[in-house]
Coordinates of C-alpha atoms (C1' of nucleotides) in Angstrom, one line a residue:
Chain J
M1 CA 6.5 107.9 73.3
S2 CA 5.1 109.0 76.5
Q3 CA 8.0 110.5 77.3
T4 CA 7.0 113.9 76.3
T5 CA 8.5 117.2 77.6
P6 CA 6.8 118.0 80.7
R7 CA 4.6 121.1 80.8
P8 CA 5.9 123.8 83.4
G9 CA 4.7 123.2 86.7
S10 CA 4.0 119.7 86.4
P11 CA 5.5 117.2 89.1
R12 CA 7.9 115.7 86.3
W13 CA 9.0 119.0 85.2
W14 CA 9.7 120.4 88.9
Q15 CA 11.6 117.0 89.3
N16 CA 14.0 117.4 86.7
R17 CA 14.5 121.3 87.6
P18 CA 18.4 122.0 87.3
P19 CA 19.6 123.5 90.7
R20 CA 19.4 127.0 90.5
E21 CA 22.1 128.7 88.6
P22 CA 25.2 129.7 90.9
S23 CA 25.8 133.3 90.8
A24 CA 22.1 134.4 91.2
E25 CA 23.1 138.0 91.4
P26 CA 25.1 139.1 88.3
G27 CA 28.6 140.6 88.2
P28 CA 29.4 143.8 89.7
G29 CA 29.4 145.5 86.6
R30 CA 26.4 144.5 84.5
P31 CA 23.0 144.5 86.1
A32 CA 22.4 141.5 83.8
M33 CA 19.2 139.0 83.9
S34 CA 19.4 137.1 87.4
F35 CA 16.7 134.5 87.9
D36 CA 15.4 136.3 90.9
R37 CA 15.4 139.8 89.2
V38 CA 13.2 138.2 86.5
I39 CA 10.9 136.6 89.0
R40 CA 10.3 139.6 91.0
T41 CA 10.1 141.9 87.9
A42 CA 7.2 139.8 86.4
L43 CA 5.5 139.7 89.9
E44 CA 5.6 143.7 90.1
L45 CA 4.3 143.7 86.7
I46 CA 1.5 141.6 87.2
D47 CA 0.7 143.5 90.1
E48 CA 0.7 146.7 88.0
V49 CA -1.0 145.4 84.8
G50 CA -2.6 142.4 85.7
P51 CA -2.1 139.1 84.2
D52 CA -3.6 139.8 80.8
D53 CA -1.5 142.8 79.9
F54 CA 1.4 141.2 81.0
S55 CA 3.5 140.1 78.5
M56 CA 7.0 139.0 77.2
R57 CA 7.6 142.0 75.4
L58 CA 7.0 144.1 78.6
L59 CA 8.8 142.4 80.9
A60 CA 11.6 142.4 78.3
K61 CA 11.6 146.0 78.4
R62 CA 11.1 146.6 82.3
L63 CA 14.4 144.5 82.4
G64 CA 16.1 146.4 79.9
S65 CA 16.5 143.6 77.7
S66 CA 14.6 141.7 74.8
T67 CA 12.3 138.8 74.4
A68 CA 14.9 136.7 72.9
T69 CA 17.4 137.3 75.6
L70 CA 14.4 136.2 78.2
Y71 CA 13.9 133.1 76.0
R72 CA 17.4 132.2 76.5
H73 CA 16.8 132.1 80.5
F74 CA 13.3 130.9 80.3
K75 CA 11.4 128.2 78.4
G76 CA 8.6 130.6 77.8
K77 CA 5.7 132.7 79.7
D78 CA 3.9 129.7 81.5
E79 CA 7.6 128.8 83.0
I80 CA 8.0 132.3 84.5
L81 CA 4.4 132.3 86.0
V82 CA 5.0 129.1 87.5
H83 CA 7.9 130.5 89.3
V84 CA 6.1 133.8 90.2
V85 CA 3.6 131.6 91.9
D86 CA 6.1 129.7 94.0
H87 CA 7.9 133.1 94.8
L88 CA 4.8 134.0 96.2
F89 CA 4.7 131.2 98.4
G90 CA 8.0 132.2 100.0
E91 CA 6.7 135.4 100.9
I92 CA 4.3 133.4 103.2
P93 CA 6.3 133.4 106.5
R94 CA 6.4 137.3 106.4
Y95 CA 2.8 137.5 107.1
L96 CA 2.9 134.9 110.0
T97 CA 2.4 136.6 113.3
G98 CA 1.1 135.7 116.7
V99 CA 2.0 131.9 116.3
S100 CA 4.4 130.4 118.7
P101 CA 5.5 126.6 118.7
D102 CA 3.1 125.9 121.9
S103 CA 0.0 127.6 120.5
T104 CA -2.8 125.5 119.9
W105 CA -3.3 123.5 116.7
Q106 CA -6.4 126.0 116.1
A107 CA -4.2 129.0 116.5
K108 CA -1.4 127.3 114.4
L109 CA -3.5 126.4 111.6
T110 CA -5.8 129.8 111.7
G111 CA -2.4 131.7 111.5
S112 CA -0.9 130.0 108.6
A113 CA -4.2 130.2 106.6
E114 CA -4.5 134.0 107.2
A115 CA -0.8 134.5 106.4
M116 CA -1.6 132.8 103.1
F117 CA -4.7 134.7 102.6
R118 CA -2.7 137.8 103.3
T119 CA -0.2 137.0 100.8
L120 CA -2.8 136.4 98.2
T121 CA -4.7 139.3 98.6
Q122 CA -1.5 141.6 98.6
H123 CA -1.1 140.0 95.0
P124 CA -4.7 139.6 94.2
R125 CA -3.9 139.7 90.5
V126 CA -1.6 136.8 90.8
A127 CA -4.2 134.9 92.9
S128 CA -5.9 133.4 90.1
L129 CA -2.9 131.8 88.7
L130 CA -3.2 129.2 91.2
D131 CA -6.3 128.0 89.6
D132 CA -4.1 126.3 86.9
Q133 CA -1.7 124.7 88.9
V134 CA -1.1 122.4 92.1
P135 CA 1.8 124.5 93.5
L136 CA 4.8 122.0 93.9
G137 CA 7.5 124.4 94.1
P138 CA 10.2 124.5 96.7
H139 CA 8.4 127.2 98.5
A140 CA 5.1 125.7 98.2
L141 CA 6.1 122.3 99.2
A142 CA 7.8 123.5 102.4
G143 CA 4.6 125.4 103.4
R144 CA 2.6 122.1 102.9
E145 CA 5.3 120.3 105.0
I146 CA 4.9 122.8 108.0
A147 CA 1.1 122.6 107.7
L148 CA 0.8 119.0 107.7
G149 CA 3.3 118.5 110.3
V150 CA 1.2 120.6 112.7
L151 CA -2.3 118.5 111.8
L152 CA 0.0 115.2 112.4
A153 CA 1.4 116.3 115.4
S154 CA -2.0 117.4 116.8
G155 CA -3.4 114.0 116.5
F156 CA -4.9 113.9 112.9
P157 CA -4.5 110.7 111.3
P158 CA -2.5 111.1 107.8
E159 CA -5.7 111.0 105.9
A160 CA -7.7 113.7 108.0
A161 CA -4.5 115.6 108.0
A162 CA -4.5 115.6 104.3
R163 CA -8.2 116.3 103.7
A164 CA -8.1 119.2 106.1
F165 CA -5.2 120.5 104.3
T166 CA -7.0 120.5 101.1
A167 CA -9.9 122.1 102.5
V168 CA -8.2 125.1 103.9
G169 CA -6.2 125.3 101.0
H170 CA -9.1 125.2 98.6
Y171 CA -10.9 127.7 100.6
I172 CA -8.1 130.3 100.8
I173 CA -7.7 129.8 97.2
G174 CA -11.8 130.6 96.4
F175 CA -11.5 133.5 98.5
A176 CA -8.0 134.9 97.4
G177 CA -9.0 134.9 93.9
Q178 CA -12.6 136.6 94.3
P179 CA -12.8 140.3 93.2
G180 CA -12.9 142.6 96.4
G181 CA -9.7 142.3 97.7
H182 CA -7.8 144.9 99.8
E183 CA -7.5 148.3 98.0
A184 CA -9.6 150.5 95.7
S185 CA -7.7 148.8 92.9
R186 CA -10.6 146.6 92.3
Q187 CA -12.9 146.3 89.4
Y188 CA -16.2 147.5 91.1
G189 CA -16.9 148.5 94.8
K190 CA -18.8 146.7 97.3
Q191 CA -20.9 149.9 97.4
E192 CA -21.9 149.3 93.8
I193 CA -22.9 145.6 94.4
R194 CA -24.8 146.6 97.3
E195 CA -26.7 149.3 95.6
F196 CA -27.5 146.6 93.0
Y197 CA -28.8 144.3 95.3
R198 CA -31.1 146.9 96.9
S199 CA -32.3 147.6 93.4
L200 CA -33.7 144.1 92.9
D201 CA -37.6 143.3 92.8
A202 CA -38.6 142.6 96.5
A203 CA -41.5 139.9 95.8
R204 CA -39.0 137.8 93.5
F205 CA -35.7 138.3 95.6
P206 CA -36.8 138.8 99.3
A207 CA -34.2 136.9 100.6
T208 CA -31.4 138.5 98.6
L209 CA -32.7 141.9 99.9
A210 CA -32.7 140.7 103.6
A211 CA -29.2 139.6 103.5
G212 CA -28.0 142.1 101.0
P213 CA -26.6 144.7 103.2
Y214 CA -24.3 142.2 104.6
L215 CA -23.2 140.5 101.1
P216 CA -20.0 142.3 100.0
N217 CA -18.7 142.7 103.4
S218 CA -15.2 143.0 104.5
L219 CA -13.3 140.2 103.0
D220 CA -11.0 139.9 105.7
D221 CA -14.1 139.5 108.3
E222 CA -15.9 137.1 105.8
F223 CA -12.5 134.8 105.1
R224 CA -12.2 134.6 109.2
F225 CA -16.0 133.4 109.5
G226 CA -15.9 130.4 107.1
L227 CA -12.1 129.5 108.3
Q228 CA -13.6 129.4 111.7
L229 CA -16.3 127.4 110.4
I230 CA -13.9 124.7 109.1
V231 CA -12.0 124.9 112.3
T232 CA -15.0 124.2 114.4
G233 CA -15.8 121.1 112.2
L234 CA -12.3 120.0 112.3
E235 CA -12.4 119.8 116.0
K236 CA -15.5 118.0 116.1
H237 CA -13.8 115.6 113.5
L238 CA -10.7 115.1 115.5
T239 CA -12.8 114.4 119.3
E240 CA -15.0 112.0 117.2
H241 CA -12.5 110.0 115.9
H242 CA -9.9 110.4 119.0
Chain C
M1 CA -17.1 161.8 84.5
S2 CA -17.3 159.3 86.4
Q3 CA -20.3 158.0 84.4
T4 CA -17.8 155.8 82.5
T5 CA -19.2 152.8 80.5
P6 CA -19.5 150.2 82.6
R7 CA -17.3 146.7 82.5
P8 CA -19.3 143.7 81.1
G9 CA -20.3 141.8 84.4
S10 CA -20.0 144.7 86.7
P11 CA -23.4 145.7 88.7
R12 CA -24.3 148.8 86.5
W13 CA -23.5 146.6 83.5
W14 CA -26.1 144.0 84.2
Q15 CA -28.6 146.8 85.4
N16 CA -28.6 148.3 82.0
R17 CA -28.4 145.3 80.0
P18 CA -31.6 145.7 77.6
P19 CA -34.1 142.6 77.7
R20 CA -33.1 139.6 75.8
E21 CA -33.9 140.2 71.8
P22 CA -37.4 139.2 71.3
S23 CA -36.6 136.2 68.5
A24 CA -34.1 134.2 70.2
E25 CA -34.5 131.5 67.4
P26 CA -33.8 132.8 63.9
G27 CA -36.3 132.2 61.1
P28 CA -36.8 129.2 59.9
G29 CA -34.5 129.5 56.6
R30 CA -31.5 130.8 58.0
P31 CA -29.8 129.4 60.8
A32 CA -28.2 132.9 62.1
M33 CA -26.5 133.9 65.3
S34 CA -28.9 133.8 68.0
F35 CA -27.8 134.8 71.6
D36 CA -28.3 131.2 73.1
R37 CA -26.5 129.5 70.0
V38 CA -23.8 132.0 70.3
I39 CA -23.3 131.4 74.0
R40 CA -23.7 127.5 73.9
T41 CA -21.2 127.2 71.2
A42 CA -18.5 129.7 73.4
L43 CA -19.4 127.0 76.2
E44 CA -18.6 124.0 73.9
L45 CA -15.4 125.7 72.7
I46 CA -14.0 126.6 76.0
D47 CA -14.6 122.8 76.9
E48 CA -12.9 121.8 74.1
V49 CA -9.8 123.9 73.6
G50 CA -9.5 125.7 77.3
P51 CA -10.3 129.5 77.7
D52 CA -6.7 130.4 76.4
D53 CA -7.2 129.0 73.2
F54 CA -10.7 130.2 72.8
S55 CA -10.5 132.7 70.1
M56 CA -13.6 135.1 68.5
R57 CA -11.9 133.7 65.0
L58 CA -12.3 130.3 66.2
L59 CA -15.8 131.3 67.7
A60 CA -17.0 132.7 64.5
K61 CA -15.9 130.1 62.4
R62 CA -17.7 127.2 64.4
L63 CA -20.6 129.7 64.0
G64 CA -20.4 130.0 60.2
S65 CA -19.9 133.3 60.4
S66 CA -17.1 136.3 60.7
T67 CA -15.7 138.0 64.0
A68 CA -17.4 141.1 62.7
T69 CA -20.8 139.7 62.7
L70 CA -20.0 138.4 66.3
Y71 CA -19.1 142.2 67.2
R72 CA -22.6 143.1 66.1
H73 CA -24.3 140.9 68.7
F74 CA -21.9 141.4 71.7
K75 CA -19.4 144.1 72.7
G76 CA -16.8 141.6 72.9
K77 CA -15.0 138.9 74.0
D78 CA -15.4 139.7 77.9
E79 CA -19.1 140.0 77.3
I80 CA -19.4 136.6 75.8
L81 CA -17.2 135.1 79.0
V82 CA -19.8 136.8 81.1
H83 CA -22.9 135.3 80.0
V84 CA -21.1 131.9 79.5
V85 CA -20.5 131.9 83.2
D86 CA -24.1 133.0 83.7
H87 CA -25.3 130.0 81.5
L88 CA -23.4 127.8 83.7
F89 CA -25.2 128.8 86.7
G90 CA -28.5 128.2 84.8
E91 CA -27.5 124.6 84.6
I92 CA -27.0 124.1 88.5
P93 CA -30.7 122.8 89.2
R94 CA -30.1 120.0 86.9
Y95 CA -27.5 118.5 89.1
L96 CA -30.1 119.0 92.1
T97 CA -31.0 115.8 93.3
G98 CA -32.5 114.2 96.6
V99 CA -33.3 117.6 98.2
S100 CA -37.2 118.5 98.9
P101 CA -38.7 121.0 100.8
D102 CA -39.1 119.3 103.9
S103 CA -35.4 118.3 103.8
T104 CA -33.2 119.8 106.7
W105 CA -31.3 123.0 106.0
Q106 CA -28.1 120.6 106.1
A107 CA -29.5 118.8 103.3
K108 CA -30.7 121.5 101.3
L109 CA -27.5 123.4 101.7
T110 CA -25.1 120.7 101.1
G111 CA -27.5 119.2 98.0
S112 CA -27.0 122.6 96.5
A113 CA -23.3 122.9 97.0
E114 CA -22.8 119.4 95.3
A115 CA -24.8 120.5 92.4
M116 CA -22.9 123.7 91.7
F117 CA -19.7 121.7 92.4
R118 CA -20.8 118.9 90.0
T119 CA -21.7 121.7 87.4
L120 CA -18.6 123.4 87.5
T121 CA -16.5 120.1 87.4
Q122 CA -18.4 119.3 84.4
H123 CA -16.7 122.2 82.7
P124 CA -13.5 122.5 84.7
R125 CA -12.1 124.9 82.1
V126 CA -14.8 127.4 82.6
A127 CA -14.6 127.2 86.7
S128 CA -11.4 129.3 86.3
L129 CA -13.6 132.4 84.8
L130 CA -15.2 132.8 88.1
D131 CA -12.2 134.2 89.5
D132 CA -12.8 137.3 87.6
Q133 CA -16.2 138.3 88.5
V134 CA -18.9 138.3 91.2
P135 CA -21.9 136.5 89.2
L136 CA -24.7 138.7 89.0
G137 CA -26.5 137.5 86.1
P138 CA -29.8 136.1 85.9
H139 CA -29.4 132.5 86.9
A140 CA -26.9 133.4 89.3
L141 CA -29.2 135.7 91.2
A142 CA -31.8 133.2 91.3
G143 CA -29.7 130.6 92.8
R144 CA -28.2 133.1 95.4
E145 CA -31.9 133.8 96.2
I146 CA -32.8 130.1 96.9
A147 CA -29.8 129.5 98.8
L148 CA -30.2 132.6 101.1
G149 CA -33.8 131.6 101.3
V150 CA -33.1 128.5 102.7
L151 CA -30.5 129.8 105.3
L152 CA -33.1 132.6 106.6
A153 CA -35.8 130.1 106.8
S154 CA -33.8 127.8 108.9
G155 CA -33.2 130.4 111.5
F156 CA -30.0 132.3 110.4
P157 CA -29.7 135.8 110.9
P158 CA -29.5 137.7 107.6
E159 CA -25.7 138.6 108.9
A160 CA -24.8 134.7 109.3
A161 CA -26.8 133.4 106.4
A162 CA -25.0 136.0 104.0
R163 CA -21.7 135.0 105.5
A164 CA -22.5 131.2 105.2
F165 CA -23.5 131.7 101.7
T166 CA -19.9 133.4 100.9
A167 CA -18.0 131.0 102.7
V168 CA -19.7 127.9 100.8
G169 CA -19.6 130.0 97.6
H170 CA -15.8 130.6 97.9
Y171 CA -15.2 127.3 99.1
I172 CA -16.7 125.8 95.7
I173 CA -15.1 127.9 93.4
G174 CA -11.7 127.2 95.2
F175 CA -12.1 123.7 94.5
A176 CA -13.7 123.4 91.3
G177 CA -11.1 125.7 89.6
Q178 CA -8.3 123.4 90.9
P179 CA -6.9 120.9 88.4
G180 CA -7.9 117.1 89.3
G181 CA -11.4 117.3 88.0
H182 CA -13.6 114.5 86.5
E183 CA -11.9 113.1 83.6
A184 CA -8.3 112.1 82.4
S185 CA -8.9 115.4 80.2
R186 CA -6.7 116.6 83.2
Q187 CA -3.1 118.4 82.9
Y188 CA -1.4 115.9 85.3
G189 CA -2.8 112.6 87.3
K190 CA -3.0 112.4 90.8
Q191 CA -0.8 109.0 90.2
E192 CA 2.1 111.4 88.8
I193 CA 1.8 113.8 92.1
R194 CA 1.6 110.8 94.3
E195 CA 4.7 109.9 93.0
F196 CA 6.5 113.1 93.2
Y197 CA 5.3 113.3 96.8
R198 CA 7.1 109.7 97.5
S199 CA 10.4 111.2 95.8
L200 CA 10.8 113.7 98.3
D201 CA 13.7 113.6 100.9
A202 CA 12.3 111.8 104.0
A203 CA 14.0 114.0 106.5
R204 CA 13.1 117.2 105.2
F205 CA 9.7 116.2 104.2
P206 CA 8.4 113.7 106.7
A207 CA 4.5 114.9 107.2
T208 CA 4.3 115.3 103.7
L209 CA 5.5 111.4 103.0
A210 CA 3.0 110.6 105.8
A211 CA 0.0 112.2 104.3
G212 CA 1.2 112.2 100.9
P213 CA -0.8 108.9 99.7
Y214 CA -4.1 110.5 100.7
L215 CA -3.1 113.8 99.1
P216 CA -4.6 113.7 95.6
N217 CA -7.9 112.0 96.5
S218 CA -11.0 111.8 94.5
L219 CA -11.8 115.4 94.4
D220 CA -15.4 114.3 95.1
D221 CA -14.6 113.2 98.4
E222 CA -12.1 115.9 99.3
F223 CA -14.9 118.5 98.5
R224 CA -17.5 116.6 100.5
F225 CA -15.1 116.4 103.6
G226 CA -14.5 120.1 103.7
L227 CA -18.3 120.9 102.9
Q228 CA -19.3 118.6 106.0
L229 CA -16.8 120.6 108.1
I230 CA -18.4 123.8 106.8
V231 CA -21.9 122.5 108.0
T232 CA -20.7 121.0 111.1
G233 CA -19.4 124.9 111.9
L234 CA -22.6 125.9 110.8
E235 CA -24.6 123.9 112.9
K236 CA -22.8 125.1 116.0
H237 CA -22.8 128.5 115.1
L238 CA -26.6 128.5 115.0
T239 CA -27.0 126.7 118.1
E240 CA -24.9 128.8 120.1
H241 CA -26.6 131.9 118.6
H242 CA -30.1 130.4 118.8
Chain H
dA1 C1' -30.4 146.5 57.0
dC2 C1' -27.2 143.1 57.6
dC3 C1' -22.9 140.7 56.8
dT4 C1' -17.6 140.5 55.7
dG5 C1' -12.5 140.8 54.0
dA6 C1' -8.7 143.1 55.0
dA7 C1' -6.5 145.9 58.2
dC8 C1' -4.4 147.7 63.1
dA9 C1' -2.1 147.1 66.5
dC10 C1' -1.1 143.8 69.5
dC11 C1' 0.6 138.6 71.4
dG12 C1' 4.0 134.5 72.4
dT13 C1' 8.0 132.5 70.4
dT14 C1' 12.1 131.5 67.1
dC15 C1' 16.1 132.6 64.2
dA16 C1' 19.4 134.7 61.4
dA17 C1' 22.8 138.1 62.0
dG18 C1' 25.7 140.3 64.7
dT19 C1' 29.7 141.4 69.0
Chain X
dA1 C1' 29.4 132.5 74.3
dC2 C1' 25.9 136.0 74.4
dC3 C1' 22.8 139.2 72.7
dT4 C1' 19.2 141.2 69.5
dG5 C1' 16.3 143.2 65.7
dA6 C1' 13.0 141.4 62.6
dA7 C1' 10.2 137.6 61.6
dC8 C1' 6.2 134.0 62.0
dA9 C1' 2.1 133.0 62.9
dC10 C1' -1.4 134.2 65.7
dC11 C1' -4.6 137.5 68.8
dG12 C1' -9.0 141.3 69.9
dT13 C1' -11.2 144.6 67.6
dT14 C1' -12.8 147.9 63.7
dC15 C1' -13.8 149.7 59.3
dA16 C1' -14.5 150.2 54.4
dA17 C1' -16.5 148.3 51.1
dG18 C1' -20.2 144.7 49.6
dT19 C1' -25.0 142.7 49.2

DNA sequence: ACCTGAACACCGTTCAAGT
DNA sequence: ACCTGAACACCGTTCAAGT
């Protein structure tokens, strides 16, 4: 009786995933409901209206179909969201620049982290979905393998490699989910937050007033600063445990 | 016309917050709907059923009232969630241990970060709400002020202090939102994830198999490891820019 | 003045009925 | 076999009507 049907996105669920249906793209005559088209359209919609207003009805309409048809291809909304997240992991390599096989591990790690960060900030409204799942889909697995491989090849013992990967991963997710992303499409601007800090009582908030002008900085710069801290910490960790 | 009514949680919204109603606790005869009771009950409910199943109807029922009454005290669900988050920031000092005024800045920063982390993992289902807002409520402001004060007093220039604060904050949020928190109340266990990694193809995933046994470790240990990396990085940053 | 049942316009999901 | 309109049991939010 502990053999309940696994939740979408859980390890057991991924394990029992049937291989992707053979004809991913439908026949020439009818542009029906292919796996990829559904997931791409879902990502598109979440980008447009956000995860809250994204609905099965909306997705069905955009696909020119009905919700019941959607439910014949996917178990439910959760399952679609899980696939959207993994689809996003598949996009990361497109943003990987300036990293070659003989780069230092620091450059490789930084480059991969920035690629993942850029992918997530390109789809900021999807990033918050990462809070609810440990990404175990095929694309996520492939990315994890590459990152861990870099660390192990650089001399990190397995445990340190695992922890370094986790630390960087959580750092990225914490950053990418936060408001203040790339576009003016954000809820409220840095300018507004800065004005808010400036309006605070100088007697009660001296430190906030001093640091306020720098607080909502370029998200890219802030991200790189913290990432550099982690890499520096890792360098020291590696040399100390040779 | 740019003077639209501000979104709950936004800077302008916090700025125009009326002072908390005078009689927070209701009269002796009737245990009516006080601000604090609503927020505490909401937090309680989110802990129990998660943010998705938390509803205004459920909250009204638990309060022994109706949704319409709730709407007379709060503008809507968003507003309640914003207050729940700030309420949580108010709990952080309870978890602050082993830090005294003459501790090193490293100990103070680590202690504060761990207190915030512990608070959030105590309410893991609330943590994901942090993805949608820059916390600007009174309790969040007070915490920010203390943390920035520590860094400035330790010799960090304002910009470095701001960035260090942001880096640590995002690191904490990224960690606390992730599944794998304190209790068995989690969706799927570390054991299950470890078995999943072990089941992978050795030829395609050598690094994941090597690091797999360490991957879903104690969340506390993983958190502390990464935090230590950041603090080490900050030490080096501080000495290099004296 | 303060409260509420019932309504409105939505959800995710399912199912009988169509081709 | 594949699809769908309509239904079911819910949402957040509002409002006329009660005390």
